[in-house]
Structure formats: structure tokens, C-alpha cells
Tab-separated table of C-alpha atoms in Angstrom:
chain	number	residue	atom	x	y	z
A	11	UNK	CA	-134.812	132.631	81.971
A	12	UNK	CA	-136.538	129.262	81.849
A	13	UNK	CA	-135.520	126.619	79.492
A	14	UNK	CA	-136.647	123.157	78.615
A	15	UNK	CA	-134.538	120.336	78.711
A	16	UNK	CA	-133.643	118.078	76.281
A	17	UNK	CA	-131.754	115.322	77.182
A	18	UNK	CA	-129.250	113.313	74.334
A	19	UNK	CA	-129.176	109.860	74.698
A	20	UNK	CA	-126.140	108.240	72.763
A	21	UNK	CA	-126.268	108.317	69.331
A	22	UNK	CA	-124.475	108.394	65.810
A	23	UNK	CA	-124.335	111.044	63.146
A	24	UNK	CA	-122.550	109.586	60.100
A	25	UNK	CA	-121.552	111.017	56.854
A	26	UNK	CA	-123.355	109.927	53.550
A	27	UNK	CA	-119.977	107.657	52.180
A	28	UNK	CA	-120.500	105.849	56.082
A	29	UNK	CA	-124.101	105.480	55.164
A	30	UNK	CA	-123.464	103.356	52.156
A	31	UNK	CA	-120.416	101.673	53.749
A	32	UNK	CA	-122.830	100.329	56.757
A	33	UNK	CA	-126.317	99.965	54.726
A	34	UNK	CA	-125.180	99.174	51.083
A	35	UNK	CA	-124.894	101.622	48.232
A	36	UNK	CA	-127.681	104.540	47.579
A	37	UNK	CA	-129.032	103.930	51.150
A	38	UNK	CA	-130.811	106.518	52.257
A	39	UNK	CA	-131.678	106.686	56.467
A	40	UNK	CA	-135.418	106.405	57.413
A	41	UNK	CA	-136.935	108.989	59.360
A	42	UNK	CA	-138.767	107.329	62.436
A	43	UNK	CA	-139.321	110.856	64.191
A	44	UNK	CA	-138.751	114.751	64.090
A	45	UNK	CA	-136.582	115.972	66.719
A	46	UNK	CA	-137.105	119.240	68.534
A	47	UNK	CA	-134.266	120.729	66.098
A	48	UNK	CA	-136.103	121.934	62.930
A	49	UNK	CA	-134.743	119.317	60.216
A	50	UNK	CA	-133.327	116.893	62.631
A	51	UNK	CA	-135.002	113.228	63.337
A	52	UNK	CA	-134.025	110.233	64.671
A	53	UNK	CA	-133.974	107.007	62.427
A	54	UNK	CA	-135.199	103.716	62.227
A	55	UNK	CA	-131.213	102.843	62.173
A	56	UNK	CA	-129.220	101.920	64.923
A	57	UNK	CA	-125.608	100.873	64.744
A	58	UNK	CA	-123.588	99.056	67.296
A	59	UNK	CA	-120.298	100.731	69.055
A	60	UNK	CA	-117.690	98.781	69.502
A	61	UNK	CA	-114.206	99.085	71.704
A	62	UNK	CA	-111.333	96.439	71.823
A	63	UNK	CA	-113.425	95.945	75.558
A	64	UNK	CA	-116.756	96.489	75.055
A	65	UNK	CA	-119.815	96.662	72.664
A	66	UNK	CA	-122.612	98.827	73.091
A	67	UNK	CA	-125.939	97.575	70.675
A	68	UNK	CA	-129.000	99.709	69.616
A	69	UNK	CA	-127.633	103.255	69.528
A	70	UNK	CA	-129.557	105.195	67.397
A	71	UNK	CA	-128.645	107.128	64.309
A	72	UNK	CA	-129.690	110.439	63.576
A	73	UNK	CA	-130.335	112.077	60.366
A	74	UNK	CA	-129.667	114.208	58.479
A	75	UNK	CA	-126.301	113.032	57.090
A	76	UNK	CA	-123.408	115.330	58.182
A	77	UNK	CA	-119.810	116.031	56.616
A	78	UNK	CA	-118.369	113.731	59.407
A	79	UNK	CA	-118.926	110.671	60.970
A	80	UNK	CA	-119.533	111.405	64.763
A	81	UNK	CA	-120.482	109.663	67.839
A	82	UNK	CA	-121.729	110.836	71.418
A	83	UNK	CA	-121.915	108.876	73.944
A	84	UNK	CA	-121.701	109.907	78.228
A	85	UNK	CA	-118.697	109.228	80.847
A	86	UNK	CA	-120.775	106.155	81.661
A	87	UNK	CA	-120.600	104.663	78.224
A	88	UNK	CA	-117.234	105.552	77.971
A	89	UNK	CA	-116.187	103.351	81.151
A	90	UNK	CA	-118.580	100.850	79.760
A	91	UNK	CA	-116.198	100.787	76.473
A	92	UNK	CA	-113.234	101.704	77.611
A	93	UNK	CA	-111.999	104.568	76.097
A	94	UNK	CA	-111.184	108.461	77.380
A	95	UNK	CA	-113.179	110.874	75.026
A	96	UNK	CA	-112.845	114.364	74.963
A	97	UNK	CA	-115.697	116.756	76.186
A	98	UNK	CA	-116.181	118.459	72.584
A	99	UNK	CA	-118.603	120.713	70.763
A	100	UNK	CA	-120.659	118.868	68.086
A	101	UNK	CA	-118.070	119.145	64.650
A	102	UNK	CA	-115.552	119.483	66.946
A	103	UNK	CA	-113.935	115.806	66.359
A	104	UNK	CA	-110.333	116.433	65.210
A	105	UNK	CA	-108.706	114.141	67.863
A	106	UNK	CA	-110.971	112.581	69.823
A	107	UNK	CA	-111.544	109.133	70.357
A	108	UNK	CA	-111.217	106.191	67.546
A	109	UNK	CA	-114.838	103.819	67.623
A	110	UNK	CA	-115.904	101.302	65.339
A	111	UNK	CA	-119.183	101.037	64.251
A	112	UNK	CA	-121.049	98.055	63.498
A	113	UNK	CA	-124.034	96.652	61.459
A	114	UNK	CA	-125.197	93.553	60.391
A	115	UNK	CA	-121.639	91.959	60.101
A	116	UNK	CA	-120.630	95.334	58.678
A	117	UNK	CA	-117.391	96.820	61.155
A	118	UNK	CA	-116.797	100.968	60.183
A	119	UNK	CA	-113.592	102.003	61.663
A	120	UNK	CA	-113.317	105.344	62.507
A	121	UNK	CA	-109.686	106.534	63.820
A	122	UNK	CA	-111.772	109.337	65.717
A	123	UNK	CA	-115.176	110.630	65.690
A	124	UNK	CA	-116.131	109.672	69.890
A	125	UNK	CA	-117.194	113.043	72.194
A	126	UNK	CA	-118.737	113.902	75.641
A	127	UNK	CA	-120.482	116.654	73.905
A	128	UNK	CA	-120.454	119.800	75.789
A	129	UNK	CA	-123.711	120.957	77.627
A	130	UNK	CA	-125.223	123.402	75.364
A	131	UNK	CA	-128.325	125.714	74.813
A	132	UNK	CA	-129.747	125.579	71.051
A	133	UNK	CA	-131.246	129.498	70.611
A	134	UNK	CA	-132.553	131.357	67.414
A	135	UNK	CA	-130.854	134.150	66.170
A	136	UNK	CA	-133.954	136.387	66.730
A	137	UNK	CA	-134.292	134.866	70.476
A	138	UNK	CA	-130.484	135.525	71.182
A	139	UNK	CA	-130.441	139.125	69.758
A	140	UNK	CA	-134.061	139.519	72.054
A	141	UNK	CA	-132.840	138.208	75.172
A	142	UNK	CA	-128.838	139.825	75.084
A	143	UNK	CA	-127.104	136.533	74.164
A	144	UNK	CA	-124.458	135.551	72.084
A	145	UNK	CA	-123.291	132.646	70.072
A	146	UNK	CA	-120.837	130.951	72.049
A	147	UNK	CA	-121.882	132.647	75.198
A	148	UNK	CA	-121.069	130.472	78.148
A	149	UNK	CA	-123.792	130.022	80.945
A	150	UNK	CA	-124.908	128.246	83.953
A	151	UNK	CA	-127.800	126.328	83.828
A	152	UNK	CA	-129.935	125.796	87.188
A	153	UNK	CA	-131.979	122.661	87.945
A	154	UNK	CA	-134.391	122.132	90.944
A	155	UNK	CA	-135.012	119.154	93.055
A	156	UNK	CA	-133.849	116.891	95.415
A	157	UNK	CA	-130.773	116.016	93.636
A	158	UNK	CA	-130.527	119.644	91.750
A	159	UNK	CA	-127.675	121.829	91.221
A	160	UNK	CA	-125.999	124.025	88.899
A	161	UNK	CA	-124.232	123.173	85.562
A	162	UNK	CA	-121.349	125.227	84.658
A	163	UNK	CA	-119.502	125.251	81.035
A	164	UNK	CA	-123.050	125.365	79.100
A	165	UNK	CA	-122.380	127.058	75.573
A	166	UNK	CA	-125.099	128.992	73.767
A	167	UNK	CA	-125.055	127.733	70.193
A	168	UNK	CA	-127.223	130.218	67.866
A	169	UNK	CA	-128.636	129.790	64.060
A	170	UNK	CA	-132.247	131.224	62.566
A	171	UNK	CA	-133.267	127.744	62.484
A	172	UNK	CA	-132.763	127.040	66.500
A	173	UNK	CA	-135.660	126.116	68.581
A	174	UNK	CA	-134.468	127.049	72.605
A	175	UNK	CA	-134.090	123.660	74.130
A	176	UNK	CA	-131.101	122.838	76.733
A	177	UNK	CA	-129.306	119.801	75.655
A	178	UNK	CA	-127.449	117.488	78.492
A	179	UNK	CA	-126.633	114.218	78.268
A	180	UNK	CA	-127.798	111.146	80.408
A	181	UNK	CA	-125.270	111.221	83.126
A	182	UNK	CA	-126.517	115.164	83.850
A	183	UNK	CA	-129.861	114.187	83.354
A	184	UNK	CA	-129.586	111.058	85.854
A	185	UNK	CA	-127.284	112.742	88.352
A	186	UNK	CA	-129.890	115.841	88.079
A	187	UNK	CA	-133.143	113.332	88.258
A	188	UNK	CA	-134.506	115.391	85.583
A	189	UNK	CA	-135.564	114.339	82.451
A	190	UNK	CA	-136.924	115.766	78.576
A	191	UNK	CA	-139.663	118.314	79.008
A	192	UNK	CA	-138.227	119.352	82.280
A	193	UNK	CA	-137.027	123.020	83.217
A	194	UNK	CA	-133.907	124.581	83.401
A	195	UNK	CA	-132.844	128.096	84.327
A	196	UNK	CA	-130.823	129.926	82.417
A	197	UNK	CA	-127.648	132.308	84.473
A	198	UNK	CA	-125.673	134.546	82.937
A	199	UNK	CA	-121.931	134.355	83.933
A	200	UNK	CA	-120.488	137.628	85.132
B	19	UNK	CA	-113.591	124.214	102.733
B	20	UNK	CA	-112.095	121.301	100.493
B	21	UNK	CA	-113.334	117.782	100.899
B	22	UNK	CA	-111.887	114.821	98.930
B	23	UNK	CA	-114.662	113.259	97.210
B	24	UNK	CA	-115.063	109.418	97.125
B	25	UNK	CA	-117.671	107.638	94.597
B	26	UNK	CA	-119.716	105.248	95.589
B	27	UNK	CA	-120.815	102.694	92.866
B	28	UNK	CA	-124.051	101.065	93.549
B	29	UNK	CA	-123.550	98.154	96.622
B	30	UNK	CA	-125.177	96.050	99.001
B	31	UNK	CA	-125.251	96.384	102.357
B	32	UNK	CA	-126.636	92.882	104.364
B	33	UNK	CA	-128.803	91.965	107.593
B	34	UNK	CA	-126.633	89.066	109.378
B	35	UNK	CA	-130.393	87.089	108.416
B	36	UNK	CA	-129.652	87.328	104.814
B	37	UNK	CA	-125.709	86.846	104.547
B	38	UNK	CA	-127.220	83.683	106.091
B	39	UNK	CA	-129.760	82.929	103.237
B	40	UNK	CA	-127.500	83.801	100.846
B	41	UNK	CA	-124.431	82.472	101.799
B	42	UNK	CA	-125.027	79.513	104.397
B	43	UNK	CA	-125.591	79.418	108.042
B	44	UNK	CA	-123.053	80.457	110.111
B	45	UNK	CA	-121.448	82.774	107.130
B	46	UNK	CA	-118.965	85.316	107.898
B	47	UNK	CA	-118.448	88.083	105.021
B	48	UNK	CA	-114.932	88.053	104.032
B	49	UNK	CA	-113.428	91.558	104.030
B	50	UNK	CA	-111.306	92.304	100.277
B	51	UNK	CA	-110.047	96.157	101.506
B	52	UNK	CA	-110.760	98.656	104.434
B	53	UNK	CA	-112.996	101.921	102.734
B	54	UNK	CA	-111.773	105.012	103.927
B	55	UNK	CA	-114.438	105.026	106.829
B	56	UNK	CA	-113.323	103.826	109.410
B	57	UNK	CA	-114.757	99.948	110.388
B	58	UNK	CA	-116.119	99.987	106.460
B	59	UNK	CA	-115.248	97.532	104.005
B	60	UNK	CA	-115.647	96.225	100.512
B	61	UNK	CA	-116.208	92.288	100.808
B	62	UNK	CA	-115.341	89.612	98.336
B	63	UNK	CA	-118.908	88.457	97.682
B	64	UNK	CA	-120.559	89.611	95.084
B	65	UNK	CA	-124.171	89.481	94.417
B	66	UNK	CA	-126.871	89.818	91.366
B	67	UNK	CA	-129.553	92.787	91.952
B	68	UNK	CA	-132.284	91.422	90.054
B	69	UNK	CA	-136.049	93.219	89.192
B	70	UNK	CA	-138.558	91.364	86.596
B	71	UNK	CA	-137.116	93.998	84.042
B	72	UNK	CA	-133.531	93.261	84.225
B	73	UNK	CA	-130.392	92.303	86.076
B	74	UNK	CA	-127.343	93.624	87.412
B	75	UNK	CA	-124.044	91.175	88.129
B	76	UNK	CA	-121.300	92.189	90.291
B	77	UNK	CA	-122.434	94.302	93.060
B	78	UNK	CA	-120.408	94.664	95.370
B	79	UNK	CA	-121.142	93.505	99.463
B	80	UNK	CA	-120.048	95.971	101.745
B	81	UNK	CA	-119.083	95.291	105.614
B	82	UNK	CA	-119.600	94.558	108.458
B	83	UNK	CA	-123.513	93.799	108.199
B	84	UNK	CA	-126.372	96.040	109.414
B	85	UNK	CA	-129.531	96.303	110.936
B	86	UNK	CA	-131.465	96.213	107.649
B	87	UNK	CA	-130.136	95.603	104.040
B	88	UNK	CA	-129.927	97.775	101.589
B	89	UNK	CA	-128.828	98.408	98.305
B	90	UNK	CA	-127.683	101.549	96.601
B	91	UNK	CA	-127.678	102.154	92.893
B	92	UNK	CA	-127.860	105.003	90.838
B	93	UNK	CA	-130.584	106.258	88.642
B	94	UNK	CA	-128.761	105.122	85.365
B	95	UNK	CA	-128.637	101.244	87.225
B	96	UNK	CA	-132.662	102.350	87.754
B	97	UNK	CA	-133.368	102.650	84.426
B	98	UNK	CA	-131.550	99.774	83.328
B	99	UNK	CA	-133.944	97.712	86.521
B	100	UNK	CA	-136.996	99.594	85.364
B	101	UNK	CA	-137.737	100.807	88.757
B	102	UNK	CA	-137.885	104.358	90.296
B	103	UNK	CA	-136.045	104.313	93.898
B	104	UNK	CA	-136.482	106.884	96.178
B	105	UNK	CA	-133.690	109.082	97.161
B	106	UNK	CA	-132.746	108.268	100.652
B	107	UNK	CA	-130.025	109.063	103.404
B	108	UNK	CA	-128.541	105.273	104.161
B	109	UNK	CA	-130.569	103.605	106.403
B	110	UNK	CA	-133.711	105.578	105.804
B	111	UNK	CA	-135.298	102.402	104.030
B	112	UNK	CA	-139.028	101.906	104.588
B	113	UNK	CA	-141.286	102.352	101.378
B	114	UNK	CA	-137.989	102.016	99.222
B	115	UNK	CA	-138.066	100.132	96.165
B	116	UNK	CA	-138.634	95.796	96.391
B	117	UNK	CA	-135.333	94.246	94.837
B	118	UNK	CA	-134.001	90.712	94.647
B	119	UNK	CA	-130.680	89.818	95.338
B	120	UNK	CA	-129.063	86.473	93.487
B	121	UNK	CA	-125.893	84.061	94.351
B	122	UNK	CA	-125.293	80.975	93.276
B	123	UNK	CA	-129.241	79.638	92.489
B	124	UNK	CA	-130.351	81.500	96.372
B	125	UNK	CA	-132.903	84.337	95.124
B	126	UNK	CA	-133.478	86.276	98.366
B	127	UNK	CA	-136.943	88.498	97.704
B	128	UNK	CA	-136.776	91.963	100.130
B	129	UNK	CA	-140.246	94.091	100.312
B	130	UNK	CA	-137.916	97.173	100.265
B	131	UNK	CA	-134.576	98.403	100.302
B	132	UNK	CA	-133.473	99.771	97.193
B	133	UNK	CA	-132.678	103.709	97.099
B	134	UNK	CA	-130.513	105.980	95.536
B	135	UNK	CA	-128.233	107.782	98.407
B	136	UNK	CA	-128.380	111.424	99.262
B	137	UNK	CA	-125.142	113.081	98.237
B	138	UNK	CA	-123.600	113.379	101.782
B	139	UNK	CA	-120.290	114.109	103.668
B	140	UNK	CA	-119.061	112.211	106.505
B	141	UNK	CA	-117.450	114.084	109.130
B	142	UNK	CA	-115.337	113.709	112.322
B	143	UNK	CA	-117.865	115.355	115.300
B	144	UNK	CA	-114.525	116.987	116.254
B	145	UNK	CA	-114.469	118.622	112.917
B	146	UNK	CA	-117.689	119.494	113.011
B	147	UNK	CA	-117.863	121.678	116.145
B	148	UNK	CA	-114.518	122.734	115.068
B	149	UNK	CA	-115.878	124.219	111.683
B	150	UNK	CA	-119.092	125.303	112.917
B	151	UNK	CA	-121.020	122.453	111.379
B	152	UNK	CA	-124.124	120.560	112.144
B	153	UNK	CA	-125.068	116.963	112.036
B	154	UNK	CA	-127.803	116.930	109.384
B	155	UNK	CA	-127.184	120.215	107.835
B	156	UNK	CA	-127.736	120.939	104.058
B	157	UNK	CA	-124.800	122.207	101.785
B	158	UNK	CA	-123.526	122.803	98.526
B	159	UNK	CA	-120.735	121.283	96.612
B	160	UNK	CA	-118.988	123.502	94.074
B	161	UNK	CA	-117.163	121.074	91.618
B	162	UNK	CA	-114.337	122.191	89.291
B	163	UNK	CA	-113.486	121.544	85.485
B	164	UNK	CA	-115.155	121.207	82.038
B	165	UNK	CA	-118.141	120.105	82.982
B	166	UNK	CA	-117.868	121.078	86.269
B	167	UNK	CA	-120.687	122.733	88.462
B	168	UNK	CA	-122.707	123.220	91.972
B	169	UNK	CA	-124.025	119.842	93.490
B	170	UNK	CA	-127.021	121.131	96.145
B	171	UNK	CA	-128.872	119.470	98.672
B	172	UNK	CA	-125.856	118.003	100.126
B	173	UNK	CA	-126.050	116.593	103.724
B	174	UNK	CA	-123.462	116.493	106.791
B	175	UNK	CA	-123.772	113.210	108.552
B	176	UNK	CA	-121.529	113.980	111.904
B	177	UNK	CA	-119.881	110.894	113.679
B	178	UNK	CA	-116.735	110.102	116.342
B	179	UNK	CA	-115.227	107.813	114.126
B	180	UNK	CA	-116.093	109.694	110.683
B	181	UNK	CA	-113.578	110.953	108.312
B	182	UNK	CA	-113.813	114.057	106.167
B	183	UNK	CA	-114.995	112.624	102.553
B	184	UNK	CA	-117.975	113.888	100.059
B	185	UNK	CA	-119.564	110.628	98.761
B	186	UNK	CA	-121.213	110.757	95.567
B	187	UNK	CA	-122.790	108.005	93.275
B	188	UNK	CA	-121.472	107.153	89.371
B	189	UNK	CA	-123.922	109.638	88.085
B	190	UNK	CA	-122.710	112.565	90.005
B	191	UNK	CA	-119.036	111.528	89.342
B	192	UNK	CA	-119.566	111.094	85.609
B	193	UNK	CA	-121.826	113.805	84.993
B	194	UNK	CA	-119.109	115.729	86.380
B	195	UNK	CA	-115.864	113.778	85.316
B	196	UNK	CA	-114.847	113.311	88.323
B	197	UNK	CA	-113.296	110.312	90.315
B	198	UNK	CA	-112.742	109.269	93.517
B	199	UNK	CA	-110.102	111.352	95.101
B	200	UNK	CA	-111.021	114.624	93.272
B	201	UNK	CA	-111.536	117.282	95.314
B	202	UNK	CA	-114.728	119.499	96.031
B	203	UNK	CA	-115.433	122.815	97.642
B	204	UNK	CA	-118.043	123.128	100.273
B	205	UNK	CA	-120.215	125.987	99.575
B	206	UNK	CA	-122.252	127.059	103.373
B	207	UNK	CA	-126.226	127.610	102.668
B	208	UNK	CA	-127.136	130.707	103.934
């Protein structure tokens, strides 16, 4: 099965009480554009992350707000900062790695909130029930070209509102030379 | 078959010519630490890779010099250049990417020379024959743990002097969390 790729640059989901904190009270995030993800979008914010060693600028926020304040960056940007965060699925944040976030002389502390986020396939329900998958089904994901391979430990996250798109980050995207709109292929563990 | 695996991060192999330009006449690279190849080392000097887009401090010069320089980076340092390097085996240089290299005010302008390596393992010729490889031959790496997975397209480079290691660039390591001295599992093409 053939699936397109996605790939998640670094970014910041915050909470609506980390909102206000950074932008000022009753902010509300600006859309700049949809995402693949029915209801998802990336905003006109971006936030600074910041390490006792290292700041990274311009990392985009994405909206909606969510119950927690999380941030996902790749192995790179975690040398870059120097800090050790757990591979994690999104929500899964209990933990993982403190980050500070910064804006315009504003500094949020967060004593966790930093993931690797797991490789994972977004599916709808309907699509998973169709094809014989299951929520939290773990599969291998095949990519062609010069520099291809096969990723292992790629979870199959399901919800009516899914739209099937393989999400990596940018060290499996640059390690893979692939990039958005390019295919995957989908193999089922035994 | 295990192999140990040893990352490269981007470097800068040098002509004799240009350790000249860029370092004075008569300039002999000063070795900092043997590489586990025998003959190799990591140098002091240090130089800037520079494009119109961007540049990089810190890259390392590796030793002794060569016929031709050339500098390796990965596809995340590409992006940050704003070019788009071929992927090469080393020395396999002509039509590579134009790059500038910087120290101390000397800008030293090469036509070509910039690539991103093959993934490759050096091996003894003794092991070779011994294991029933080939020089040039194309094979898999199977890589363990959480975001472990199946590097293809892998090539045997066979040499007297070589010693059994899997070099991969920063993008490979840290799409896989892996580090130099982590092992990987050579997986035969049929």
C-alpha cells in the first residue's frame, strides 16, 4: 500500500493558558495555512526554543490549541540544544524533556513537554477497517531511492477525521532524500 | 554479519594546492587524532564551507591530503547551504556541487566538490575474500532500536589496509539514533 509522505518540521503545540502567557491575554493564534490533518494549520506564530546551550529561533506553532504544551523537534535539533528527548507518541509527554519557550522577551518554562515523535501513519477509521488495520498497529514503511530504506517502529494512529498521510520527521526525511508529497510503502509486520 | 558503525559528520578533505592557498606555502596539516582507518586523520584546522545562501563554521580537515578536495556534508547541512549535492562514493567528484571554503580572510572558490557520501563499509581485502564479498558490491544495513530500520544501497569499498566499519553521515545516525560505535547488521542482496 502506497502512502504519501508528510514530513514534520519542528514545531510547537501549546495549550490555551501558554497562549496568553507568550502573546498577552485573550490571544487567539492566526491561521497562516491548513495542514493536511482536517482542522490542523500552521500559524503565523513562531516561538523560539531555548536550552541552557542553545537557542533555536523561528519554529513554528501549530494550531489548534491542545490540553498540553508540547514540542517536537529531531535528534539533530536535539544535539543542536543539548538535551536527550524521548522518542514519544504525540500526548505522550509525561517525562520527557524540560524546554523553554521564548517570545518577544517573553521566557515559558516548561519542566517537560520536548519529543522525537514516533514515525507514524495518520488513517481514517473507514480506511483502517477497509484495508485490515488497526489503531496502534505497528508497520514498516518502505522508501525508494538512492539513499532509501526501510523504517521500522511506524505506528498507525486512526480517528474518522484522519486523512492517510505518513508523518517522519526531518532527519528521516533527509537521511531518506525524500521529501512532502513523496511515496511511501506501507508493510505489514508479521 | 555485525559491523561497528562510525558517523561521519560533514568534513573536508584538501588537494596539497589548496592547504597551500589556504594555509600558506609550504603548509603541513597538523594531525589532532588517528580515525579508525588506518593512515586517516582528523586535523586541527578547521575551515568555513560557505555558498551565497549561507555558511557553515567548524568543519573539520581531514588527513593526509588527496588528489582532489572534497567536502562531505549531509543533506540537512544542504538545506541549510541552499544547494542540492549529488550523492557520491568519495572521490567520485566531477559535476558535484561548487562550494567555497573560508580561513582566516583566504576564500578559496572550487568549480565542484561538494557531495553527500554513499553509505559505505570499508573492508580488509582479506575479509572480503574471506566472507565472500566483493569490492563494489551493494548491501543492506539492518539497524536496531526505536526508530530503528533497513539502510539500502549500501556499498563495500575493499582495501589491504581497510578496517571493518559502516560509515554513515549525521542524518543516517540521527534518523536512526544511533552513534558512532553502534553496531549494524549486514543484510546480503540477493
Amino acid at each position: 500500500m502506497k502512502v504519501n509522505i508528510g514530513v514534520s518540521a519542528r514545531h510547537v503545540h501549546l495549550c490555551d493558558e501558554d497562549v496568553e502567557f507568550l502573546f498577552g491575554a485573550g490571544y487567539k493564534l492566526k491561521k497562516m495555512k491548513d495542514l493536511i490533518q482536517k482542522g490542523e494549520y500552521a500559524c503565523l506564530e513562531q516561538v523560539a526554543i531555548k536550552t541552557s546551550k542553545n537557542t533555536i529561533d523561528k519554529v513554528r506553532v501549530l494550531g489548534p490549541t491542545r490540553k498540553s504544551t508540547q514540542v517536537e523537534i529531531s535528534k539533530t535539533d536535539a544535539f543542536k540544544l543539548g538535551i536527550d528527548p524521548p522518542l514519544r507518541n504525540s500526548g505522550d509527554i509525561k517525562g520527557s524533556s524540560p524546554i523553554t519557550l521564548c517570545y518577544n522577551g517573553k521566557e515559558l518554562k516548561k519542566d517537560f513537554g520536548c519529543i522525537i515523535a514516533q514515525r507514524h501513519i495518520h488513517m481514517s477509521s473507514r480506511d483502517a477497517f477497509k484495508l485490515g488495520f488497526e489503531n496502534e498497529q505497528i508497520v514498516k514503511i518502505k522508501i525508494n531511492g538512492e539513499k532509501g530504506g526501510i523504517l521500522h517502529n511506524v505506528v498507525i494512529k486512526t480517528n474518522d477525521n484522519f486523512v492517510l498521510e505518513l508523518h517522519i520527521d526531518t532527519d528521516d526525511a533527509n537521511a531518506h532524500l525524500v521529501k512532502t508529497g513523496d511515496i511511501g510503502e506501507v508493510i505489514i509486520d508479521e
